[in-house]
PDB file of C-alpha atoms in Angstrom:
ATOM      1  CA  MET A1303       8.303  -1.593  21.041  1.00  0.00           C
ATOM      2  CA  LYS A1304       5.021   0.161  21.743  1.00  0.00           C
ATOM      3  CA  ILE A1305       2.785   1.036  18.819  1.00  0.00           C
ATOM      4  CA  CYS A1306      -0.196   3.243  18.066  1.00  0.00           C
ATOM      5  CA  VAL A1307      -2.553   2.264  15.244  1.00  0.00           C
ATOM      6  CA  ALA A1308      -4.670   5.094  13.872  1.00  0.00           C
ATOM      7  CA  GLY A1309      -7.760   4.207  11.879  1.00  0.00           C
ATOM      8  CA  ALA A1310      -7.672   0.992  13.875  1.00  0.00           C
ATOM      9  CA  ALA A1311     -11.341   0.040  13.426  1.00  0.00           C
ATOM     10  CA  GLY A1312     -11.222   0.374   9.636  1.00  0.00           C
ATOM     11  CA  ALA A1313     -10.601  -2.442   7.173  1.00  0.00           C
ATOM     12  CA  PHE A1314      -6.833  -2.032   7.026  1.00  0.00           C
ATOM     13  CA  GLY A1315      -6.458  -0.983  10.638  1.00  0.00           C
ATOM     14  CA  VAL A1316      -7.826  -4.390  11.618  1.00  0.00           C
ATOM     15  CA  LYS A1317      -5.420  -6.111   9.201  1.00  0.00           C
ATOM     16  CA  HIS A1318      -2.474  -4.366  10.840  1.00  0.00           C
ATOM     17  CA  LEU A1319      -3.692  -5.212  14.341  1.00  0.00           C
ATOM     18  CA  ASP A1320      -3.990  -8.866  13.340  1.00  0.00           C
ATOM     19  CA  ALA A1321      -0.515  -8.773  11.785  1.00  0.00           C
ATOM     20  CA  ILE A1322       1.006  -7.203  14.914  1.00  0.00           C
ATOM     21  CA  ALA A1323      -0.693  -9.846  17.067  1.00  0.00           C
ATOM     22  CA  ALA A1324       0.833 -12.562  14.874  1.00  0.00           C
ATOM     23  CA  ILE A1325       4.299 -10.996  15.149  1.00  0.00           C
ATOM     24  CA  ALA A1326       3.968 -10.642  18.917  1.00  0.00           C
ATOM     25  CA  ALA A1327       2.848 -14.260  19.252  1.00  0.00           C
ATOM     26  CA  LYS A1328       5.841 -15.519  17.243  1.00  0.00           C
ATOM     27  CA  ASP A1329       8.592 -13.158  18.352  1.00  0.00           C
ATOM     28  CA  GLY A1330       7.337 -10.983  21.227  1.00  0.00           C
ATOM     29  CA  GLY A1331       8.571  -7.453  21.751  1.00  0.00           C
ATOM     30  CA  ILE A1332       5.655  -5.631  20.078  1.00  0.00           C
ATOM     31  CA  GLU A1333       2.644  -4.170  21.842  1.00  0.00           C
ATOM     32  CA  VAL A1334      -0.208  -1.944  20.649  1.00  0.00           C
ATOM     33  CA  VAL A1335      -0.721   0.545  23.482  1.00  0.00           C
ATOM     34  CA  SER A1336      -3.011   3.057  21.761  1.00  0.00           C
ATOM     35  CA  VAL A1337      -5.640   3.088  19.027  1.00  0.00           C
ATOM     36  CA  VAL A1338      -7.162   6.095  17.302  1.00  0.00           C
ATOM     37  CA  GLY A1339     -10.644   6.053  15.806  1.00  0.00           C
ATOM     38  CA  GLY A1340     -12.647   8.500  13.784  1.00  0.00           C
ATOM     39  CA  GLY A1341     -16.157   9.436  12.751  1.00  0.00           C
ATOM     40  CA  PRO A1342     -18.791   7.091  14.138  1.00  0.00           C
ATOM     41  CA  ASP A1343     -16.300   4.495  15.475  1.00  0.00           C
ATOM     42  CA  ASP A1344     -16.958   3.075  18.912  1.00  0.00           C
ATOM     43  CA  ILE A1345     -13.246   3.198  19.507  1.00  0.00           C
ATOM     44  CA  GLU A1346     -13.571   2.580  23.229  1.00  0.00           C
ATOM     45  CA  GLY A1347     -15.527  -0.631  22.690  1.00  0.00           C
ATOM     46  CA  PHE A1348     -13.128  -1.650  19.925  1.00  0.00           C
ATOM     47  CA  ALA A1349     -10.090  -1.056  22.154  1.00  0.00           C
ATOM     48  CA  ARG A1350     -11.594  -2.994  25.049  1.00  0.00           C
ATOM     49  CA  GLN A1351     -12.421  -5.891  22.751  1.00  0.00           C
ATOM     50  CA  ARG A1352      -8.829  -5.919  21.497  1.00  0.00           C
ATOM     51  CA  GLY A1353      -7.269  -5.434  24.933  1.00  0.00           C
ATOM     52  CA  VAL A1354      -5.661  -2.104  24.037  1.00  0.00           C
ATOM     53  CA  PRO A1355      -5.216   0.104  27.128  1.00  0.00           C
ATOM     54  CA  HIS A1356      -5.633   3.530  25.501  1.00  0.00           C
ATOM     55  CA  TRP A1357      -8.103   4.837  22.939  1.00  0.00           C
ATOM     56  CA  THR A1358      -8.939   8.233  21.517  1.00  0.00           C
ATOM     57  CA  LYS A1359     -10.331  10.004  18.479  1.00  0.00           C
ATOM     58  CA  ASP A1360      -7.557  12.617  18.594  1.00  0.00           C
ATOM     59  CA  LEU A1361      -4.258  11.531  17.055  1.00  0.00           C
ATOM     60  CA  ALA A1362      -2.425  14.278  18.943  1.00  0.00           C
ATOM     61  CA  GLU A1363      -3.451  12.661  22.227  1.00  0.00           C
ATOM     62  CA  SER A1364      -1.741   9.414  21.245  1.00  0.00           C
ATOM     63  CA  LEU A1365       1.313  11.243  19.932  1.00  0.00           C
ATOM     64  CA  ALA A1366       1.691  13.009  23.278  1.00  0.00           C
ATOM     65  CA  ARG A1367       2.110   9.671  25.054  1.00  0.00           C
ATOM     66  CA  PRO A1368       5.787   9.016  25.916  1.00  0.00           C
ATOM     67  CA  ASP A1369       5.317   5.254  25.601  1.00  0.00           C
ATOM     68  CA  VAL A1370       4.288   5.441  21.928  1.00  0.00           C
ATOM     69  CA  GLU A1371       7.375   4.941  19.774  1.00  0.00           C
ATOM     70  CA  ALA A1372       5.832   4.392  16.362  1.00  0.00           C
ATOM     71  CA  VAL A1373       2.535   4.876  14.558  1.00  0.00           C
ATOM     72  CA  ILE A1374       0.777   2.961  11.789  1.00  0.00           C
ATOM     73  CA  LEU A1375      -1.664   5.203   9.912  1.00  0.00           C
ATOM     74  CA  ALA A1376      -4.615   3.382   8.327  1.00  0.00           C
ATOM     75  CA  THR A1377      -6.658   6.562   8.122  1.00  0.00           C
ATOM     76  CA  PRO A1378      -8.457   8.210   5.168  1.00  0.00           C
ATOM     77  CA  THR A1379      -6.284   8.989   2.145  1.00  0.00           C
ATOM     78  CA  PRO A1380      -6.801  12.786   2.228  1.00  0.00           C
ATOM     79  CA  VAL A1381      -5.089  13.045   5.656  1.00  0.00           C
ATOM     80  CA  HIS A1382      -2.224  10.594   5.063  1.00  0.00           C
ATOM     81  CA  ALA A1383       0.482  13.161   4.340  1.00  0.00           C
ATOM     82  CA  SER A1384      -0.534  15.669   7.014  1.00  0.00           C
ATOM     83  CA  GLN A1385      -0.860  12.995   9.699  1.00  0.00           C
ATOM     84  CA  ALA A1386       2.435  11.342   8.753  1.00  0.00           C
ATOM     85  CA  ILE A1387       4.142  14.724   9.067  1.00  0.00           C
ATOM     86  CA  GLN A1388       2.364  15.258  12.397  1.00  0.00           C
ATOM     87  CA  CYS A1389       3.780  11.944  13.656  1.00  0.00           C
ATOM     88  CA  LEU A1390       7.321  12.797  12.543  1.00  0.00           C
ATOM     89  CA  ARG A1391       7.125  16.252  14.107  1.00  0.00           C
ATOM     90  CA  ALA A1392       6.062  14.564  17.359  1.00  0.00           C
ATOM     91  CA  GLY A1393       9.193  12.380  17.257  1.00  0.00           C
ATOM     92  CA  LYS A1394       7.423   9.154  16.250  1.00  0.00           C
ATOM     93  CA  HIS A1395       8.402   6.724  13.514  1.00  0.00           C
ATOM     94  CA  VAL A1396       5.543   6.275  11.070  1.00  0.00           C
ATOM     95  CA  MET A1397       4.201   3.902   8.470  1.00  0.00           C
ATOM     96  CA  VAL A1398       1.424   5.443   6.417  1.00  0.00           C
ATOM     97  CA  GLU A1399      -0.922   3.294   4.372  1.00  0.00           C
ATOM     98  CA  ILE A1400      -0.888   3.652   0.615  1.00  0.00           C
ATOM     99  CA  PRO A1401      -0.907   6.254  -0.839  1.00  0.00           C
ATOM    100  CA  MET A1402       1.398   8.348   1.302  1.00  0.00           C
ATOM    101  CA  ALA A1403      -0.251  11.417  -0.275  1.00  0.00           C
ATOM    102  CA  ASP A1404      -2.848  12.195  -2.911  1.00  0.00           C
ATOM    103  CA  SER A1405      -0.690  14.829  -4.587  1.00  0.00           C
ATOM    104  CA  LEU A1406       2.964  15.082  -5.556  1.00  0.00           C
ATOM    105  CA  ALA A1407       3.357  18.328  -3.597  1.00  0.00           C
ATOM    106  CA  ASP A1408       2.271  16.662  -0.337  1.00  0.00           C
ATOM    107  CA  ALA A1409       4.479  13.640  -1.017  1.00  0.00           C
ATOM    108  CA  LEU A1410       7.493  15.907  -1.521  1.00  0.00           C
ATOM    109  CA  ARG A1411       6.713  17.712   1.717  1.00  0.00           C
ATOM    110  CA  LEU A1412       6.517  14.422   3.627  1.00  0.00           C
ATOM    111  CA  VAL A1413       9.858  13.230   2.236  1.00  0.00           C
ATOM    112  CA  GLU A1414      11.476  16.525   3.261  1.00  0.00           C
ATOM    113  CA  VAL A1415      10.180  16.243   6.826  1.00  0.00           C
ATOM    114  CA  GLN A1416      11.477  12.672   7.040  1.00  0.00           C
ATOM    115  CA  LYS A1417      14.917  13.886   5.989  1.00  0.00           C
ATOM    116  CA  GLU A1418      14.785  16.679   8.578  1.00  0.00           C
ATOM    117  CA  THR A1419      13.815  14.355  11.442  1.00  0.00           C
ATOM    118  CA  GLY A1420      15.834  11.289  10.439  1.00  0.00           C
ATOM    119  CA  LEU A1421      13.037   9.051  11.690  1.00  0.00           C
ATOM    120  CA  VAL A1422      11.753   5.966   9.886  1.00  0.00           C
ATOM    121  CA  ALA A1423       8.919   6.895   7.534  1.00  0.00           C
ATOM    122  CA  MET A1424       7.526   4.128   5.381  1.00  0.00           C
ATOM    123  CA  ALA A1425       4.681   3.894   2.857  1.00  0.00           C
ATOM    124  CA  GLY A1426       2.328   0.900   2.858  1.00  0.00           C
ATOM    125  CA  HIS A1427       3.363  -0.564  -0.495  1.00  0.00           C
ATOM    126  CA  THR A1428       2.444  -4.109   0.513  1.00  0.00           C
ATOM    127  CA  ARG A1429       2.963  -5.542  -2.980  1.00  0.00           C
ATOM    128  CA  ARG A1430       6.721  -5.273  -2.481  1.00  0.00           C
ATOM    129  CA  PHE A1431       6.342  -7.684   0.431  1.00  0.00           C
ATOM    130  CA  ASN A1432       3.806 -10.272  -0.767  1.00  0.00           C
ATOM    131  CA  PRO A1433       5.673 -13.604  -1.062  1.00  0.00           C
ATOM    132  CA  SER A1434       4.449 -13.926  -4.662  1.00  0.00           C
ATOM    133  CA  HIS A1435       6.094 -10.667  -5.734  1.00  0.00           C
ATOM    134  CA  GLN A1436       9.177 -11.335  -3.607  1.00  0.00           C
ATOM    135  CA  TRP A1437       9.667 -14.637  -5.486  1.00  0.00           C
ATOM    136  CA  ILE A1438       9.568 -12.739  -8.795  1.00  0.00           C
ATOM    137  CA  HIS A1439      11.821  -9.948  -7.483  1.00  0.00           C
ATOM    138  CA  ARG A1440      14.554 -12.329  -6.356  1.00  0.00           C
ATOM    139  CA  ARG A1441      14.675 -14.006  -9.764  1.00  0.00           C
ATOM    140  CA  ILE A1442      14.860 -10.656 -11.508  1.00  0.00           C
ATOM    141  CA  GLN A1443      17.710  -9.596  -9.213  1.00  0.00           C
ATOM    142  CA  ALA A1444      19.503 -12.886  -9.923  1.00  0.00           C
ATOM    143  CA  GLY A1445      19.220 -12.340 -13.685  1.00  0.00           C
ATOM    144  CA  LYS A1446      16.872 -15.294 -14.170  1.00  0.00           C
ATOM    145  CA  LEU A1447      13.851 -13.232 -15.301  1.00  0.00           C
ATOM    146  CA  LYS A1448      13.269 -10.059 -17.267  1.00  0.00           C
ATOM    147  CA  ILE A1449       9.820  -8.475 -17.459  1.00  0.00           C
ATOM    148  CA  GLN A1450       8.444  -7.924 -20.940  1.00  0.00           C
ATOM    149  CA  GLN A1451       5.032  -6.802 -19.739  1.00  0.00           C
ATOM    150  CA  MET A1452       2.993  -6.646 -16.554  1.00  0.00           C
ATOM    151  CA  ASP A1453      -0.701  -7.013 -17.314  1.00  0.00           C
ATOM    152  CA  VAL A1454      -2.733  -6.023 -14.242  1.00  0.00           C
ATOM    153  CA  GLN A1455      -6.443  -5.921 -13.428  1.00  0.00           C
ATOM    154  CA  THR A1456      -7.691  -4.104 -10.318  1.00  0.00           C
ATOM    155  CA  TYR A1457     -11.432  -4.637 -10.037  1.00  0.00           C
ATOM    156  CA  PHE A1458     -14.013  -3.761  -7.386  1.00  0.00           C
ATOM    157  CA  PHE A1459     -17.750  -3.164  -7.251  1.00  0.00           C
ATOM    158  CA  ARG A1460     -18.108   0.159  -5.436  1.00  0.00           C
ATOM    159  CA  ARG A1461     -20.909   2.245  -6.862  1.00  0.00           C
ATOM    160  CA  THR A1462     -21.609   3.682  -3.426  1.00  0.00           C
ATOM    161  CA  ASN A1463     -19.174   5.194  -0.947  1.00  0.00           C
ATOM    162  CA  MET A1464     -18.524   2.052   1.104  1.00  0.00           C
ATOM    163  CA  ASN A1465     -15.282   0.575   2.389  1.00  0.00           C
ATOM    164  CA  ALA A1466     -13.985  -2.996   2.158  1.00  0.00           C
ATOM    165  CA  LEU A1467     -16.030  -3.953   5.232  1.00  0.00           C
ATOM    166  CA  GLY A1468     -19.246  -2.664   3.658  1.00  0.00           C
ATOM    167  CA  GLN A1469     -19.332   0.377   5.938  1.00  0.00           C
ATOM    168  CA  PRO A1470     -19.982   3.984   4.818  1.00  0.00           C
ATOM    169  CA  ARG A1471     -16.847   6.020   4.094  1.00  0.00           C
ATOM    170  CA  SER A1472     -16.343   9.587   5.292  1.00  0.00           C
ATOM    171  CA  TRP A1473     -14.112  10.215   2.239  1.00  0.00           C
ATOM    172  CA  THR A1474     -14.025   9.140  -1.400  1.00  0.00           C
ATOM    173  CA  ASP A1475     -11.610   6.520  -2.691  1.00  0.00           C
ATOM    174  CA  HIS A1476      -9.716   7.059  -5.952  1.00  0.00           C
ATOM    175  CA  LEU A1477      -8.623   4.664  -8.687  1.00  0.00           C
ATOM    176  CA  LEU A1478      -5.484   6.635  -9.620  1.00  0.00           C
ATOM    177  CA  TRP A1479      -3.929   7.863  -6.381  1.00  0.00           C
ATOM    178  CA  HIS A1480      -4.861   4.796  -4.341  1.00  0.00           C
ATOM    179  CA  HIS A1481      -5.365   1.662  -6.402  1.00  0.00           C
ATOM    180  CA  ALA A1482      -3.116   2.447  -9.376  1.00  0.00           C
ATOM    181  CA  CYS A1483      -0.440   3.479  -6.891  1.00  0.00           C
ATOM    182  CA  HIS A1484       0.095  -0.180  -5.921  1.00  0.00           C
ATOM    183  CA  THR A1485       0.836  -1.239  -9.485  1.00  0.00           C
ATOM    184  CA  VAL A1486       2.808   1.833 -10.546  1.00  0.00           C
ATOM    185  CA  ASP A1487       5.186   1.379  -7.624  1.00  0.00           C
ATOM    186  CA  LEU A1488       5.447  -2.396  -8.074  1.00  0.00           C
ATOM    187  CA  PHE A1489       6.177  -2.116 -11.813  1.00  0.00           C
ATOM    188  CA  GLN A1490       8.939   0.416 -11.231  1.00  0.00           C
ATOM    189  CA  TYR A1491      10.307  -1.583  -8.272  1.00  0.00           C
ATOM    190  CA  GLN A1492      10.384  -4.846 -10.210  1.00  0.00           C
ATOM    191  CA  THR A1493      11.934  -3.376 -13.360  1.00  0.00           C
ATOM    192  CA  GLY A1494      14.298  -1.084 -11.436  1.00  0.00           C
ATOM    193  CA  GLU A1495      13.303   1.767 -13.738  1.00  0.00           C
ATOM    194  CA  THR A1496      11.018   4.786 -13.701  1.00  0.00           C
ATOM    195  CA  ALA A1497       8.450   4.905 -16.491  1.00  0.00           C
ATOM    196  CA  SER A1498       9.666   7.115 -19.326  1.00  0.00           C
ATOM    197  CA  ARG A1499       6.330   7.127 -21.166  1.00  0.00           C
ATOM    198  CA  VAL A1500       2.828   7.171 -19.698  1.00  0.00           C
ATOM    199  CA  GLN A1501      -0.699   7.190 -21.086  1.00  0.00           C
ATOM    200  CA  ALA A1502      -4.103   7.066 -19.439  1.00  0.00           C
ATOM    201  CA  LEU A1503      -7.819   7.072 -20.227  1.00  0.00           C
ATOM    202  CA  GLN A1504     -10.762   7.292 -17.864  1.00  0.00           C
ATOM    203  CA  GLY A1505     -14.488   6.781 -18.126  1.00  0.00           C
ATOM    204  CA  PRO A1506     -17.161   9.319 -17.171  1.00  0.00           C
ATOM    205  CA  PRO A1507     -17.287  10.515 -13.558  1.00  0.00           C
ATOM    206  CA  HIS A1508     -19.833   9.076 -11.143  1.00  0.00           C
ATOM    207  CA  PRO A1509     -22.709  11.592 -10.837  1.00  0.00           C
ATOM    208  CA  GLU A1510     -22.534  11.666  -7.026  1.00  0.00           C
ATOM    209  CA  LEU A1511     -19.006  10.568  -6.107  1.00  0.00           C
ATOM    210  CA  GLY A1512     -17.381  12.755  -8.751  1.00  0.00           C
ATOM    211  CA  ILE A1513     -14.661  10.204  -9.566  1.00  0.00           C
ATOM    212  CA  ALA A1514     -13.967   8.112 -12.636  1.00  0.00           C
ATOM    213  CA  MET A1515     -15.259   4.574 -12.142  1.00  0.00           C
ATOM    214  CA  ASP A1516     -13.110   3.037 -14.887  1.00  0.00           C
ATOM    215  CA  MET A1517      -9.538   3.734 -15.912  1.00  0.00           C
ATOM    216  CA  SER A1518      -6.889   2.380 -18.274  1.00  0.00           C
ATOM    217  CA  ILE A1519      -3.180   3.101 -17.744  1.00  0.00           C
ATOM    218  CA  GLY A1520      -0.120   2.314 -19.835  1.00  0.00           C
ATOM    219  CA  LEU A1521       3.527   2.640 -18.796  1.00  0.00           C
ATOM    220  CA  LYS A1522       6.825   2.021 -20.603  1.00  0.00           C
ATOM    221  CA  THR A1523      10.329   1.975 -19.139  1.00  0.00           C
ATOM    222  CA  PRO A1524      13.468   3.132 -20.991  1.00  0.00           C
ATOM    223  CA  SER A1525      14.446  -0.525 -21.551  1.00  0.00           C
ATOM    224  CA  GLY A1526      11.064  -1.253 -23.166  1.00  0.00           C
ATOM    225  CA  ALA A1527       9.149  -3.091 -20.424  1.00  0.00           C
ATOM    226  CA  LEU A1528       5.411  -2.396 -20.547  1.00  0.00           C
ATOM    227  CA  CYS A1529       2.713  -2.192 -17.906  1.00  0.00           C
ATOM    228  CA  THR A1530      -0.941  -2.404 -18.899  1.00  0.00           C
ATOM    229  CA  LEU A1531      -3.283  -1.640 -16.011  1.00  0.00           C
ATOM    230  CA  SER A1532      -7.081  -1.776 -16.050  1.00  0.00           C
ATOM    231  CA  LEU A1533      -9.043  -0.502 -13.040  1.00  0.00           C
ATOM    232  CA  SER A1534     -12.765  -0.451 -12.324  1.00  0.00           C
ATOM    233  CA  PHE A1535     -15.245   0.225  -9.543  1.00  0.00           C
ATOM    234  CA  ASN A1536     -17.988  -1.179 -11.827  1.00  0.00           C
ATOM    235  CA  ASN A1537     -16.868  -4.813 -11.868  1.00  0.00           C
ATOM    236  CA  LYS A1538     -19.346  -7.458 -10.723  1.00  0.00           C
ATOM    237  CA  GLY A1539     -17.335 -10.596 -10.224  1.00  0.00           C
ATOM    238  CA  PRO A1540     -14.107 -11.639  -8.504  1.00  0.00           C
ATOM    239  CA  LEU A1541     -12.713  -8.619  -6.669  1.00  0.00           C
ATOM    240  CA  GLY A1542      -9.159  -7.476  -6.059  1.00  0.00           C
ATOM    241  CA  THR A1543      -6.009  -7.382  -8.178  1.00  0.00           C
ATOM    242  CA  VAL A1544      -4.401  -9.977 -10.430  1.00  0.00           C
ATOM    243  CA  PHE A1545      -0.876  -9.447 -11.780  1.00  0.00           C
ATOM    244  CA  ARG A1546       0.293 -11.312 -14.883  1.00  0.00           C
ATOM    245  CA  TYR A1547       4.059 -11.162 -15.337  1.00  0.00           C
ATOM    246  CA  ILE A1548       4.976 -11.893 -18.948  1.00  0.00           C
ATOM    247  CA  CYS A1549       8.721 -12.514 -18.830  1.00  0.00           C
ATOM    248  CA  ASP A1550      11.498 -13.682 -21.101  1.00  0.00           C
ATOM    249  CA  ASN A1551      11.618 -16.929 -19.153  1.00  0.00           C
ATOM    250  CA  GLY A1552       8.052 -17.808 -18.247  1.00  0.00           C
ATOM    251  CA  THR A1553       4.717 -16.275 -17.355  1.00  0.00           C
ATOM    252  CA  TYR A1554       3.551 -15.909 -13.764  1.00  0.00           C
ATOM    253  CA  ILE A1555       0.245 -14.906 -12.183  1.00  0.00           C
ATOM    254  CA  ALA A1556       0.268 -13.301  -8.743  1.00  0.00           C
ATOM    255  CA  ARG A1557      -2.857 -13.051  -6.631  1.00  0.00           C
ATOM    256  CA  TYR A1558      -1.806 -11.239  -3.472  1.00  0.00           C
ATOM    257  CA  ASP A1559       0.290 -13.759  -1.486  1.00  0.00           C
ATOM    258  CA  ASP A1560      -0.151 -16.656  -3.970  1.00  0.00           C
ATOM    259  CA  LEU A1561       1.707 -17.308  -7.222  1.00  0.00           C
ATOM    260  CA  TYR A1562       0.943 -19.516 -10.250  1.00  0.00           C
ATOM    261  CA  ASP A1563       2.644 -20.168 -13.564  1.00  0.00           C
ATOM    262  CA  GLY A1564       1.004 -19.280 -16.851  1.00  0.00           C
ATOM    263  CA  ASN A1565      -0.903 -22.573 -16.811  1.00  0.00           C
ATOM    264  CA  GLU A1566      -2.374 -21.870 -13.360  1.00  0.00           C
ATOM    265  CA  GLN A1567      -0.105 -24.376 -11.616  1.00  0.00           C
ATOM    266  CA  ALA A1568       0.637 -23.220  -8.058  1.00  0.00           C
ATOM    267  CA  ILE A1569       4.238 -22.346  -7.255  1.00  0.00           C
ATOM    268  CA  ASP A1570       5.562 -23.392  -3.871  1.00  0.00           C
ATOM    269  CA  LEU A1571       6.511 -20.244  -1.948  1.00  0.00           C
ATOM    270  CA  SER A1572       7.547 -22.001   1.249  1.00  0.00           C
ATOM    271  CA  GLY A1573      10.892 -20.685   2.412  1.00  0.00           C
ATOM    272  CA  VAL A1574      10.572 -17.407   0.529  1.00  0.00           C
ATOM    273  CA  THR A1575       9.992 -15.533   3.765  1.00  0.00           C
ATOM    274  CA  VAL A1576       8.901 -16.014   7.383  1.00  0.00           C
ATOM    275  CA  SER A1577       5.187 -15.489   6.677  1.00  0.00           C
ATOM    276  CA  ASN A1578       2.753 -15.864   3.791  1.00  0.00           C
ATOM    277  CA  ASN A1579       0.915 -12.686   4.867  1.00  0.00           C
ATOM    278  CA  GLY A1580       2.012  -9.503   3.099  1.00  0.00           C
ATOM    279  CA  ILE A1581       0.653  -7.219   5.831  1.00  0.00           C
ATOM    280  CA  GLU A1582       2.635  -9.044   8.496  1.00  0.00           C
ATOM    281  CA  LEU A1583       5.747  -8.840   6.319  1.00  0.00           C
ATOM    282  CA  ILE A1584       5.505  -5.091   5.735  1.00  0.00           C
ATOM    283  CA  ASP A1585       4.915  -4.514   9.462  1.00  0.00           C
ATOM    284  CA  ARG A1586       7.955  -6.664  10.234  1.00  0.00           C
ATOM    285  CA  GLU A1587      10.068  -4.505   7.923  1.00  0.00           C
ATOM    286  CA  PHE A1588       8.829  -1.346   9.663  1.00  0.00           C
ATOM    287  CA  PHE A1589       9.702  -2.624  13.121  1.00  0.00           C
ATOM    288  CA  ALA A1590      13.070  -4.052  11.973  1.00  0.00           C
ATOM    289  CA  ALA A1591      14.086  -0.748  10.362  1.00  0.00           C
ATOM    290  CA  ILE A1592      13.339   1.094  13.612  1.00  0.00           C
ATOM    291  CA  ARG A1593      15.321  -1.394  15.701  1.00  0.00           C
ATOM    292  CA  GLU A1594      18.257  -1.398  13.281  1.00  0.00           C
ATOM    293  CA  GLY A1595      18.260   2.341  12.626  1.00  0.00           C
ATOM    294  CA  ARG A1596      18.130   1.939   8.841  1.00  0.00           C
ATOM    295  CA  GLU A1597      16.028   2.983   5.865  1.00  0.00           C
ATOM    296  CA  PRO A1598      13.259   0.458   5.228  1.00  0.00           C
ATOM    297  CA  ASN A1599      12.269  -1.050   1.930  1.00  0.00           C
ATOM    298  CA  ALA A1600       9.328   1.153   0.792  1.00  0.00           C
ATOM    299  CA  SER A1601      10.561   4.224   2.627  1.00  0.00           C
ATOM    300  CA  VAL A1602       8.718   7.367   1.598  1.00  0.00           C
ATOM    301  CA  ALA A1603      11.837   8.437  -0.317  1.00  0.00           C
ATOM    302  CA  GLN A1604      11.971   5.149  -2.237  1.00  0.00           C
ATOM    303  CA  CYS A1605       8.277   5.431  -3.129  1.00  0.00           C
ATOM    304  CA  LEU A1606       8.531   9.018  -4.351  1.00  0.00           C
ATOM    305  CA  PRO A1607       9.132   7.950  -8.005  1.00  0.00           C
ATOM    306  CA  ALA A1608       5.701   6.283  -7.993  1.00  0.00           C
ATOM    307  CA  MET A1609       4.148   9.549  -6.837  1.00  0.00           C
ATOM    308  CA  ARG A1610       5.924  11.408  -9.624  1.00  0.00           C
ATOM    309  CA  THR A1611       4.547   8.937 -12.171  1.00  0.00           C
ATOM    310  CA  LEU A1612       1.022   9.253 -10.741  1.00  0.00           C
ATOM    311  CA  ASP A1613       1.331  13.028 -11.052  1.00  0.00           C
ATOM    312  CA  ARG A1614       2.289  12.635 -14.725  1.00  0.00           C
ATOM    313  CA  LEU A1615      -0.698  10.346 -15.248  1.00  0.00           C
ATOM    314  CA  GLU A1616      -3.037  12.802 -13.563  1.00  0.00           C
ATOM    315  CA  ARG A1617      -1.796  15.615 -15.821  1.00  0.00           C
ATOM    316  CA  HIS A1618      -2.180  13.330 -18.842  1.00  0.00           C
ATOM    317  CA  LEU A1619      -5.808  12.646 -17.866  1.00  0.00           C
ATOM    318  CA  ALA A1620      -6.439  16.368 -17.406  1.00  0.00           C
ATOM    319  CA  ASP A1621      -5.114  17.047 -20.902  1.00  0.00           C
TER     320      ASP A1621
END
């Protein structure tokens, strides 16, 4: 299978390239044949360094290549939906990084185009695939755990428009449509329910970036499970997201691919899945769904309820 990675030189583009290299080394059958860059990227130098034979700053050029079967989009959030639709219209399977859109209207349009084309279209909801969250999910499915509350902290220090690599961004990140999207989808995926009640508060907007730098979100499912989510771009300290699962049968703390009990004792995740890297696991699911001609876990249709909940939260904040 021959792949194009767009936004390849960015923070998550590199993660996907590393994941694909790991899959190819273990299993073979996967090759990145084209990379797409943007803005100031030296995409030619990047491609040569990575051994990729084709590079461009025009996605359409890669999509016109007959050898490209599928595309991973790690491009700026504002173009996710339009580029994913562009890929589908060009006959290419697509995985678009989270969020698949920054509005419900665009998400609905993307889901409709996927249905029209019948191609695999997947959203980058990596939390579904982290071994830590998979361990929890399997026990919920087996009836061994029931979530009472998910308490989540998503903290960064981003008072300037820089990406995870410390490079200037050409677009502005967003706590709700990007970072809250991870938790909203995971909460609804783990509980198997869509939030019936939502509430949200946000701090004052940044004077230059125009976005809220702090946000508090609350969700409740029909069965009574709660999600309490705190997000900040003002946090000086450990960065990233920590998930505390408060369950009827234990408390668990997930930090990306690692899992601990409520007393910070590590839980052995060996044997949960073939890799301890969530990015590799989500890429594996994408490629497997294409090969097997099936809907993937985290298809754009499956992730649409999260977009609906984010839309409700956005309207709540506006009110």
